[in-house]
Amino acid sequence: MIRTLVNAALRVLRPLDRAFNRLYGWRFNPLYQSGTLAVLMFVILLVTGVYLLLFYRIGSPWASVAAITDQAWGGRWIRTLHRYASDAAIVAIVIHAFRMFAQGRSWGPRALAWLSGVVLTGVFFICGWTGYVMVWDVHGQILAIEGARMLDVLPLFSEPLGRTFVGPEPLPGAFFFMNLFLHIVLPIGVGALLWLHLSRLARAPLMPPRGLAWSVTAILLGLSVLWPIGMAAPAAVLGLPTEIPLDVAYGFWVPISRALPGWAGWLVIGAGSAAVLIVPRVTRPKPEKRPEPSTVNGRFCTECYQCSIDCPYEAIRMVPREDGRFDYVAEVDPELCVSCGICAGSCKPMGVGPPGRTGRDQLERVRQFLRTERPGPDQVVVVACDRSADWLVAGARGDAIEYSVPCAGSVHTSAIELMLRRGAGGVAVVTCPPRDCWSREGVKWLEARVHGGREAELLPRVSRDRVRLINGAEPGLEEGLARFAADVRTLDLPAPEREVELDFECDPVPEEERPSVSTAR
Amino acid sequence: MNGYRPSPLGLALAVLLLAGIAGLSRVPYAAEPDDRALLRLSWRYQAPADADCRRPTAEELAQLPAHMRNPDACVRTPTPFRVTARVGERWVVDDTLRAAGARQDRPVFVYVDVPVTSGWHALEVGFTSLAPETGGMTAGAPAVALSWADTVRIEPHEIVLIEYDRASRSLVRVLP
């Protein structure tokens, strides 16, 4: 059932990704940047919030916000931008969560990110709620009254909270002070939770690419100037609200809540929260299908540090070794390893990787593949991972031979070299767009190994004319493959080698670039 | 800008999507039907509890921590209250309320909303103490019988708020 849901979500996501790639290019596809866009909105909220805070008065909440809104050259659009950014943040968060769900990136070591993300969303939402109550217009009043009605169901307060909002006396300043205090303190909580959310990621990007960030900000700013929000009627004690300009992002629940008794509202919240919180548990594959974490074969580890640097999840650390060969040896923390296999591509001596997917395992698989497929000098082998293969629409392969791998980013350069030296005319590795690599940094490191000389590099003796890395999301994949195949046919290729000797020697990372080592074992 | 050149269609869609988000931040929501009004009962009443008191002996007091040496040892029996409301001929509220708090030593809080249609209505609200449920009465709680009644025209979306006025010790309608 849950697998069906995940697959259905992925079926929705894929065409959307493709459409947005066509419109914005993979670098600036906002769907790939949903998490960083949410952070950008948070930053906009902080900046605009500081300005609004200068003019807000807890003694006259509605009047002070109305005065801000009357500032045609400042307050009006800043308040509007504050509002629009808070709404856009919710949309970005929902897309981000949907994306992670659809891609199955919510269980195992990623469960912490999922769960902290859920709490983060809740805190963010409550922060927005307090923001609306601060204005104390009919919208804020209905949020406050409905919230109080829900809380009054719980045996927490001896006096019904709802009574706070009725009666002829104005609300005490203490209420608005408390509300303002929460509105300021909760973003600190958001910051702390964001740190926790990203704590298991190496080099987590916080901001979208500059072009996208400025574009989104500029559009929101333009909308704020051209389409500012006005003031709703002030909260009225002796009158029912007639028509409320409801913010769907923060008030979507109000019509539902008003139709239900308080306990039913809690039931809905409880069921909804439980459904979201158990996602890591229910999306986790069965034990027999669960990919195993990477392991290190200490015999091959030459203390080069590269795997510990490249691991996108900070699951590998260097610990002291005791056999006297080197000072340190790589060690994988299985609690943090998502089995992405990036380390397998990073390790020149092929001493680390998930079982069955290390560099040595890759070479063995390639040998079998070459024995059965026997690619000729005029043929191209298209290496594609389960996900990047999705970009290879029917016909795109031409007469190329497809070789599938779990993740293109984990392909060892020796495997590419072996294919070429054993007779294949060329090797094209079709990758996911770097911003959508399910293993986070696989594409980036592969490119650096093939073209940038990064450790575990494709050796200089391998002609780069015979290797092509193709981003599946770039337009013209079919033409690109056909052009590469045509180029390969024009090359003067050496004769296939029967026995290929590969270089397993690893160059240690310079000391100053090494991460700190753990002395604990 | 980092080589970012969105197509005109992409730009238009981005503006449209963000404008959609902006539009969703102010969706008109009719919170109440046009002829809806409300009778709201909202007050707090510090209920005098029946107390069965005696003076502890010096030995009993000596056994207690200093801060707990109350000269009167009382067993309090909170008085329950009945709150009622009638709109026309229809009884719309008839509840028994007890003092709040784990020891029922807090006031009685009344907070009830009764939706009514706009127009003329004969309203009647009552708040009376009931006989204590247990215990004898030495300090004795006086009986409470408060009421408010009137025939009023209620405008659409108006809230008729009935409160307890401590000065006059009666239920009153709060007028704007």
CSV table of C-alpha atoms in Angstrom, one decimal, chain A residues 116-467:
chain,number,residue,atom,x,y,z
A,116,SER,CA,13.1,17.0,12.4
A,117,GLY,CA,11.6,18.4,9.2
A,118,VAL,CA,8.1,17.5,10.4
A,119,VAL,CA,8.8,19.3,13.8
A,120,LEU,CA,10.4,22.2,11.9
A,121,THR,CA,7.3,22.6,9.8
A,122,GLY,CA,5.1,22.5,12.9
A,123,VAL,CA,7.1,25.2,14.7
A,124,PHE,CA,7.2,27.3,11.5
A,125,PHE,CA,3.5,27.0,11.2
A,126,ILE,CA,2.8,28.0,14.8
A,127,CYS,CA,5.2,30.9,14.3
A,128,GLY,CA,3.0,32.0,11.4
A,129,TRP,CA,-0.1,31.6,13.5
A,130,THR,CA,1.3,33.9,16.2
A,131,GLY,CA,2.1,36.4,13.4
A,132,TYR,CA,-1.6,36.5,12.3
A,133,VAL,CA,-2.8,36.8,15.9
A,134,MET,CA,-0.4,39.8,16.3
A,135,VAL,CA,-2.4,41.8,13.8
A,136,TRP,CA,-5.6,41.2,15.8
A,137,ASP,CA,-7.9,41.6,12.9
A,138,VAL,CA,-10.8,39.3,12.2
A,139,HIS,CA,-8.4,36.8,10.7
A,140,GLY,CA,-6.2,36.8,13.7
A,141,GLN,CA,-9.2,36.6,16.0
A,142,ILE,CA,-10.7,33.6,14.4
A,143,LEU,CA,-7.3,31.8,14.5
A,144,ALA,CA,-7.0,32.7,18.2
A,145,ILE,CA,-10.6,31.7,19.0
A,146,GLU,CA,-10.3,28.4,17.1
A,147,GLY,CA,-7.0,27.6,18.7
A,148,ALA,CA,-8.3,28.4,22.1
A,149,ARG,CA,-11.3,26.2,21.5
A,150,MET,CA,-9.0,23.3,20.6
A,151,LEU,CA,-6.9,23.9,23.6
A,152,ASP,CA,-9.9,24.1,25.9
A,153,VAL,CA,-10.7,20.5,25.1
A,154,LEU,CA,-7.5,19.4,26.8
A,155,PRO,CA,-7.4,19.3,30.6
A,156,LEU,CA,-4.7,21.9,30.8
A,157,PHE,CA,-6.3,25.1,31.9
A,158,SER,CA,-8.8,25.6,34.7
A,159,GLU,CA,-10.2,28.7,33.0
A,160,PRO,CA,-11.4,28.3,29.4
A,161,LEU,CA,-8.9,30.1,27.2
A,162,GLY,CA,-11.7,31.1,24.8
A,163,ARG,CA,-13.0,33.5,27.5
A,164,THR,CA,-9.8,35.5,27.0
A,165,PHE,CA,-11.2,36.7,23.7
A,166,VAL,CA,-14.7,37.8,24.8
A,167,GLY,CA,-15.9,40.5,27.0
A,168,PRO,CA,-16.1,44.3,26.8
A,169,GLU,CA,-12.5,44.9,28.2
A,170,PRO,CA,-9.7,45.1,25.7
A,171,LEU,CA,-7.4,42.2,25.6
A,172,PRO,CA,-4.5,42.6,28.1
A,173,GLY,CA,-1.2,43.8,26.7
A,174,ALA,CA,0.3,40.7,28.3
A,175,PHE,CA,-1.4,38.6,25.8
A,176,PHE,CA,0.1,40.4,22.9
A,177,PHE,CA,3.4,40.6,24.6
A,178,MET,CA,3.4,36.8,25.0
A,179,ASN,CA,2.3,36.4,21.4
A,180,LEU,CA,5.1,38.7,20.2
A,181,PHE,CA,7.6,36.9,22.4
A,182,LEU,CA,6.6,33.6,20.8
A,183,HIS,CA,6.8,35.1,17.3
A,184,ILE,CA,10.4,36.2,18.0
A,185,VAL,CA,11.5,33.1,19.9
A,186,LEU,CA,10.1,30.5,17.6
A,187,PRO,CA,12.3,31.5,14.7
A,188,ILE,CA,15.3,30.7,16.9
A,189,GLY,CA,13.7,27.3,17.4
A,190,VAL,CA,13.4,27.1,13.6
A,191,GLY,CA,17.1,27.8,13.2
A,192,ALA,CA,18.0,25.2,15.8
A,193,LEU,CA,15.8,22.6,14.1
A,194,LEU,CA,17.2,23.5,10.7
A,195,TRP,CA,20.7,22.7,12.1
A,196,LEU,CA,19.4,19.3,13.3
A,197,HIS,CA,17.6,18.8,10.0
A,198,LEU,CA,20.9,19.2,8.1
A,199,SER,CA,23.2,17.7,10.7
A,200,ARG,CA,23.7,14.4,8.9
A,201,LEU,CA,24.5,16.0,5.5
A,202,ALA,CA,28.0,17.0,4.4
A,203,ARG,CA,28.2,20.4,2.7
A,204,ALA,CA,24.4,21.0,2.9
A,205,PRO,CA,23.5,23.9,0.6
A,206,LEU,CA,21.4,26.5,2.4
A,207,MET,CA,20.6,28.9,-0.4
A,208,PRO,CA,19.4,28.3,-3.9
A,209,PRO,CA,21.6,29.4,-6.8
A,210,ARG,CA,22.0,33.1,-6.8
A,211,GLY,CA,20.0,33.6,-10.1
A,212,LEU,CA,17.0,31.7,-8.8
A,213,ALA,CA,17.2,33.4,-5.3
A,214,TRP,CA,17.2,36.9,-6.8
A,215,SER,CA,14.5,36.0,-9.3
A,216,VAL,CA,12.1,34.7,-6.8
A,217,THR,CA,12.8,37.5,-4.4
A,218,ALA,CA,12.3,40.1,-7.2
A,219,ILE,CA,9.0,38.6,-8.2
A,220,LEU,CA,7.8,38.5,-4.7
A,221,LEU,CA,8.9,42.0,-4.2
A,222,GLY,CA,7.1,43.1,-7.4
A,223,LEU,CA,4.0,41.4,-6.3
A,224,SER,CA,4.3,43.1,-2.9
A,225,VAL,CA,4.5,46.5,-4.5
A,226,LEU,CA,1.8,46.0,-7.1
A,227,TRP,CA,-0.6,43.9,-5.1
A,228,PRO,CA,-0.2,44.8,-1.4
A,229,ILE,CA,-2.3,43.3,1.3
A,230,GLY,CA,-4.7,45.6,3.1
A,231,MET,CA,-6.1,45.5,6.6
A,232,ALA,CA,-9.0,43.3,7.5
A,233,ALA,CA,-11.5,44.6,9.9
A,234,PRO,CA,-10.3,44.8,13.5
A,235,ALA,CA,-11.3,42.0,15.8
A,236,ALA,CA,-14.8,42.6,17.3
A,237,VAL,CA,-15.9,41.2,20.6
A,238,LEU,CA,-19.6,41.6,20.1
A,239,GLY,CA,-19.9,40.7,16.5
A,240,LEU,CA,-19.4,37.6,14.5
A,241,PRO,CA,-16.9,37.9,11.6
A,242,THR,CA,-18.7,38.1,8.3
A,243,GLU,CA,-16.2,37.7,5.5
A,244,ILE,CA,-12.6,36.9,6.4
A,245,PRO,CA,-9.7,37.2,4.0
A,246,LEU,CA,-8.3,33.8,4.9
A,247,ASP,CA,-4.7,32.9,4.3
A,248,VAL,CA,-5.0,29.3,3.1
A,249,ALA,CA,-1.5,28.4,4.1
A,250,TYR,CA,-2.1,29.1,7.7
A,251,GLY,CA,-5.8,29.0,8.0
A,252,PHE,CA,-6.8,26.1,5.8
A,253,TRP,CA,-7.8,24.2,8.9
A,254,VAL,CA,-10.2,26.8,10.2
A,255,PRO,CA,-13.3,25.8,8.1
A,256,ILE,CA,-12.7,22.2,9.0
A,257,SER,CA,-12.1,22.9,12.7
A,258,ARG,CA,-15.3,25.0,12.9
A,259,ALA,CA,-17.3,22.2,11.5
A,260,LEU,CA,-16.0,19.7,14.1
A,261,PRO,CA,-16.2,19.4,17.9
A,262,GLY,CA,-12.8,20.2,19.6
A,263,TRP,CA,-12.0,16.6,20.3
A,264,ALA,CA,-12.5,15.7,16.6
A,265,GLY,CA,-10.1,18.4,15.7
A,266,TRP,CA,-7.5,16.8,17.9
A,267,LEU,CA,-8.3,13.4,16.4
A,268,VAL,CA,-7.6,14.8,12.9
A,269,ILE,CA,-4.4,16.5,14.1
A,270,GLY,CA,-3.3,13.3,15.9
A,271,ALA,CA,-4.0,11.1,12.9
A,272,GLY,CA,-2.4,13.5,10.5
A,273,SER,CA,0.7,13.8,12.7
A,274,ALA,CA,1.0,10.1,13.2
A,275,ALA,CA,0.6,9.5,9.4
A,276,VAL,CA,3.5,11.8,8.7
A,277,LEU,CA,5.7,10.7,11.6
A,278,ILE,CA,5.5,7.0,10.7
A,279,VAL,CA,6.6,7.6,7.2
A,280,PRO,CA,10.3,6.6,7.9
A,281,ARG,CA,9.0,3.4,9.4
A,282,VAL,CA,6.5,2.4,6.7
A,283,THR,CA,8.7,3.4,3.8
A,284,ARG,CA,11.6,1.4,5.0
A,285,PRO,CA,12.1,-1.6,2.8
A,286,LYS,CA,11.9,-5.1,4.2
A,287,PRO,CA,15.2,-6.3,5.7
A,288,GLU,CA,15.9,-8.6,2.8
A,289,LYS,CA,15.5,-5.7,0.4
A,290,ARG,CA,17.3,-3.1,2.4
A,291,PRO,CA,20.6,-2.1,1.0
A,292,GLU,CA,23.5,-2.8,3.3
A,293,PRO,CA,25.8,-0.1,4.5
A,294,SER,CA,29.3,0.3,3.1
A,295,THR,CA,32.1,-1.6,4.7
A,296,VAL,CA,35.8,-1.0,4.6
A,297,ASN,CA,38.4,-3.7,3.7
A,298,GLY,CA,41.3,-2.5,5.8
A,299,ARG,CA,43.8,-4.5,3.7
A,300,PHE,CA,43.2,-2.1,0.8
A,301,CYS,CA,42.8,1.2,2.7
A,302,THR,CA,45.9,3.3,2.2
A,303,GLU,CA,44.9,6.2,4.4
A,304,CYS,CA,44.2,8.6,1.6
A,305,TYR,CA,41.1,10.1,3.3
A,306,GLN,CA,39.2,10.6,0.1
A,307,CYS,CA,36.2,8.5,1.0
A,308,SER,CA,35.8,10.3,4.3
A,309,ILE,CA,35.8,13.6,2.4
A,310,ASP,CA,33.5,12.5,-0.4
A,311,CYS,CA,30.8,10.8,1.7
A,312,PRO,CA,27.8,13.1,1.4
A,313,TYR,CA,26.4,11.9,4.7
A,314,GLU,CA,29.5,12.1,6.9
A,315,ALA,CA,29.3,8.4,7.6
A,316,ILE,CA,33.0,7.7,7.1
A,317,ARG,CA,35.7,8.7,9.5
A,318,MET,CA,39.4,7.9,9.9
A,319,VAL,CA,40.3,6.0,13.0
A,320,PRO,CA,43.7,4.8,14.3
A,321,ARG,CA,44.8,1.5,12.9
A,322,GLU,CA,46.9,-1.0,14.7
A,323,ASP,CA,48.6,-3.2,12.1
A,324,GLY,CA,51.4,-0.7,11.6
A,325,ARG,CA,50.9,-0.3,7.9
A,326,PHE,CA,49.4,3.2,8.2
A,327,ASP,CA,48.4,5.5,11.0
A,328,TYR,CA,44.7,5.6,10.2
A,329,VAL,CA,42.0,3.5,8.4
A,330,ALA,CA,38.6,4.4,7.2
A,331,GLU,CA,35.6,3.3,9.2
A,332,VAL,CA,32.0,3.4,8.2
A,333,ASP,CA,29.3,4.2,10.7
A,334,PRO,CA,26.4,2.0,9.6
A,335,GLU,CA,23.9,4.2,11.5
A,336,LEU,CA,24.8,7.1,9.2
A,337,CYS,CA,25.4,5.2,5.9
A,338,VAL,CA,22.6,5.3,3.4
A,339,SER,CA,24.4,2.8,1.1
A,340,CYS,CA,24.6,5.3,-1.7
A,341,GLY,CA,27.9,3.8,-2.8
A,342,ILE,CA,29.6,7.2,-3.5
A,343,CYS,CA,32.6,5.9,-1.5
A,344,ALA,CA,33.1,3.0,-3.9
A,345,GLY,CA,33.8,5.5,-6.7
A,346,SER,CA,36.1,7.5,-4.4
A,347,CYS,CA,38.4,4.8,-3.4
A,348,LYS,CA,41.2,4.2,-5.8
A,349,PRO,CA,42.4,0.9,-4.2
A,350,MET,CA,38.7,-0.2,-4.1
A,351,GLY,CA,38.6,-0.9,-0.4
A,352,VAL,CA,35.3,0.6,0.5
A,353,GLY,CA,31.7,0.4,-0.6
A,354,PRO,CA,28.4,-1.4,0.0
A,355,PRO,CA,28.7,-5.2,-0.3
A,356,GLY,CA,28.6,-6.2,-3.9
A,357,ARG,CA,29.1,-2.6,-5.2
A,358,THR,CA,32.8,-1.8,-4.3
A,359,GLY,CA,35.2,-0.9,-7.1
A,360,ARG,CA,36.3,-4.5,-7.2
A,361,ASP,CA,32.7,-5.8,-7.5
A,362,GLN,CA,32.2,-3.2,-10.3
A,363,LEU,CA,35.2,-4.5,-12.2
A,364,GLU,CA,33.9,-8.1,-11.9
A,365,ARG,CA,30.5,-7.1,-13.2
A,366,VAL,CA,32.0,-5.2,-16.1
A,367,ARG,CA,34.1,-8.2,-17.0
A,368,GLN,CA,30.9,-10.4,-17.1
A,369,PHE,CA,29.2,-7.7,-19.1
A,370,LEU,CA,32.1,-7.5,-21.6
A,371,ARG,CA,32.0,-11.3,-22.0
A,372,THR,CA,28.4,-11.4,-22.9
A,373,GLU,CA,27.9,-8.1,-24.8
A,374,ARG,CA,31.3,-7.8,-26.5
A,375,PRO,CA,30.9,-4.1,-27.4
A,376,GLY,CA,32.9,-3.2,-30.6
A,377,PRO,CA,35.1,-0.2,-31.4
A,378,ASP,CA,32.2,1.5,-33.2
A,379,GLN,CA,29.9,1.0,-30.3
A,380,VAL,CA,29.2,3.1,-27.2
A,381,VAL,CA,28.3,1.7,-23.8
A,382,VAL,CA,25.7,3.9,-22.1
A,383,VAL,CA,26.1,3.6,-18.4
A,384,ALA,CA,23.0,4.7,-16.6
A,385,CYS,CA,21.7,4.3,-13.1
A,386,ASP,CA,18.2,3.2,-12.3
A,387,ARG,CA,17.1,6.8,-12.0
A,388,SER,CA,19.1,8.4,-14.8
A,389,ALA,CA,17.9,5.6,-17.1
A,390,ASP,CA,14.5,7.3,-16.8
A,391,TRP,CA,15.8,10.1,-18.9
A,392,LEU,CA,16.7,7.6,-21.7
A,393,VAL,CA,13.4,7.7,-23.6
A,394,ALA,CA,12.8,5.0,-26.1
A,395,GLY,CA,15.1,5.5,-29.1
A,396,ALA,CA,17.6,7.6,-27.3
A,397,ARG,CA,20.1,4.8,-27.0
A,398,GLY,CA,20.4,4.2,-30.7
A,399,ASP,CA,22.7,1.2,-31.2
A,400,ALA,CA,24.5,1.8,-28.0
A,401,ILE,CA,24.6,-0.9,-25.4
A,402,GLU,CA,23.1,-0.1,-22.0
A,403,TYR,CA,24.9,-1.0,-18.8
A,404,SER,CA,22.9,-0.2,-15.7
A,405,VAL,CA,24.4,0.6,-12.3
A,406,PRO,CA,22.7,1.4,-9.0
A,407,CYS,CA,24.1,5.0,-9.1
A,408,ALA,CA,26.1,6.7,-11.9
A,409,GLY,CA,27.9,8.7,-9.2
A,410,SER,CA,29.3,5.6,-7.7
A,411,VAL,CA,30.9,4.3,-10.9
A,412,HIS,CA,34.6,3.7,-10.4
A,413,THR,CA,36.8,5.2,-13.1
A,414,SER,CA,38.6,1.9,-13.5
A,415,ALA,CA,35.4,0.3,-14.6
A,416,ILE,CA,35.1,2.9,-17.4
A,417,GLU,CA,38.8,2.4,-18.3
A,418,LEU,CA,38.3,-1.4,-18.4
A,419,MET,CA,35.3,-1.1,-20.8
A,420,LEU,CA,37.4,1.1,-23.1
A,421,ARG,CA,40.6,-1.0,-23.0
A,422,ARG,CA,38.6,-4.2,-23.6
A,423,GLY,CA,37.2,-2.9,-26.8
A,424,ALA,CA,34.2,-0.5,-26.4
A,425,GLY,CA,34.5,2.5,-28.6
A,426,GLY,CA,33.2,4.9,-26.0
A,427,VAL,CA,31.5,5.1,-22.7
A,428,ALA,CA,28.7,7.6,-22.0
A,429,VAL,CA,27.6,8.0,-18.4
A,430,VAL,CA,24.1,9.3,-18.2
A,431,THR,CA,23.6,11.0,-14.9
A,432,CYS,CA,20.8,12.6,-13.0
A,433,PRO,CA,20.9,16.3,-12.8
A,434,PRO,CA,23.4,17.1,-10.1
A,435,ARG,CA,20.8,18.9,-7.9
A,436,ASP,CA,18.6,15.9,-8.1
A,437,CYS,CA,21.2,13.2,-7.4
A,438,TRP,CA,19.5,10.8,-5.0
A,439,SER,CA,22.9,10.2,-3.5
A,440,ARG,CA,23.4,14.0,-3.2
A,441,GLU,CA,26.9,14.5,-4.6
A,442,GLY,CA,27.5,11.5,-6.8
A,443,VAL,CA,27.4,13.4,-10.1
A,444,LYS,CA,29.7,16.2,-8.8
A,445,TRP,CA,32.4,13.8,-7.7
A,446,LEU,CA,32.1,11.7,-10.8
A,447,GLU,CA,32.7,14.7,-13.0
A,448,ALA,CA,35.6,15.7,-10.8
A,449,ARG,CA,37.1,12.3,-11.1
A,450,VAL,CA,36.7,12.1,-14.9
A,451,HIS,CA,37.6,15.7,-15.8
A,452,GLY,CA,39.1,17.3,-12.7
A,453,GLY,CA,41.8,14.9,-11.6
A,454,ARG,CA,40.1,14.3,-8.2
A,455,GLU,CA,41.5,11.3,-6.4
A,456,ALA,CA,40.3,8.0,-7.9
A,457,GLU,CA,40.6,9.9,-11.1
A,458,LEU,CA,40.3,8.5,-14.6
A,459,LEU,CA,43.9,8.2,-15.6
A,460,PRO,CA,45.4,10.4,-18.2
A,461,ARG,CA,46.2,7.4,-20.5
A,462,VAL,CA,42.4,7.1,-21.1
A,463,SER,CA,41.4,9.4,-24.0
A,464,ARG,CA,38.7,11.8,-22.9
A,465,ASP,CA,37.4,11.8,-26.4
A,466,ARG,CA,36.0,8.3,-25.7
A,467,VAL,CA,34.2,9.3,-22.4
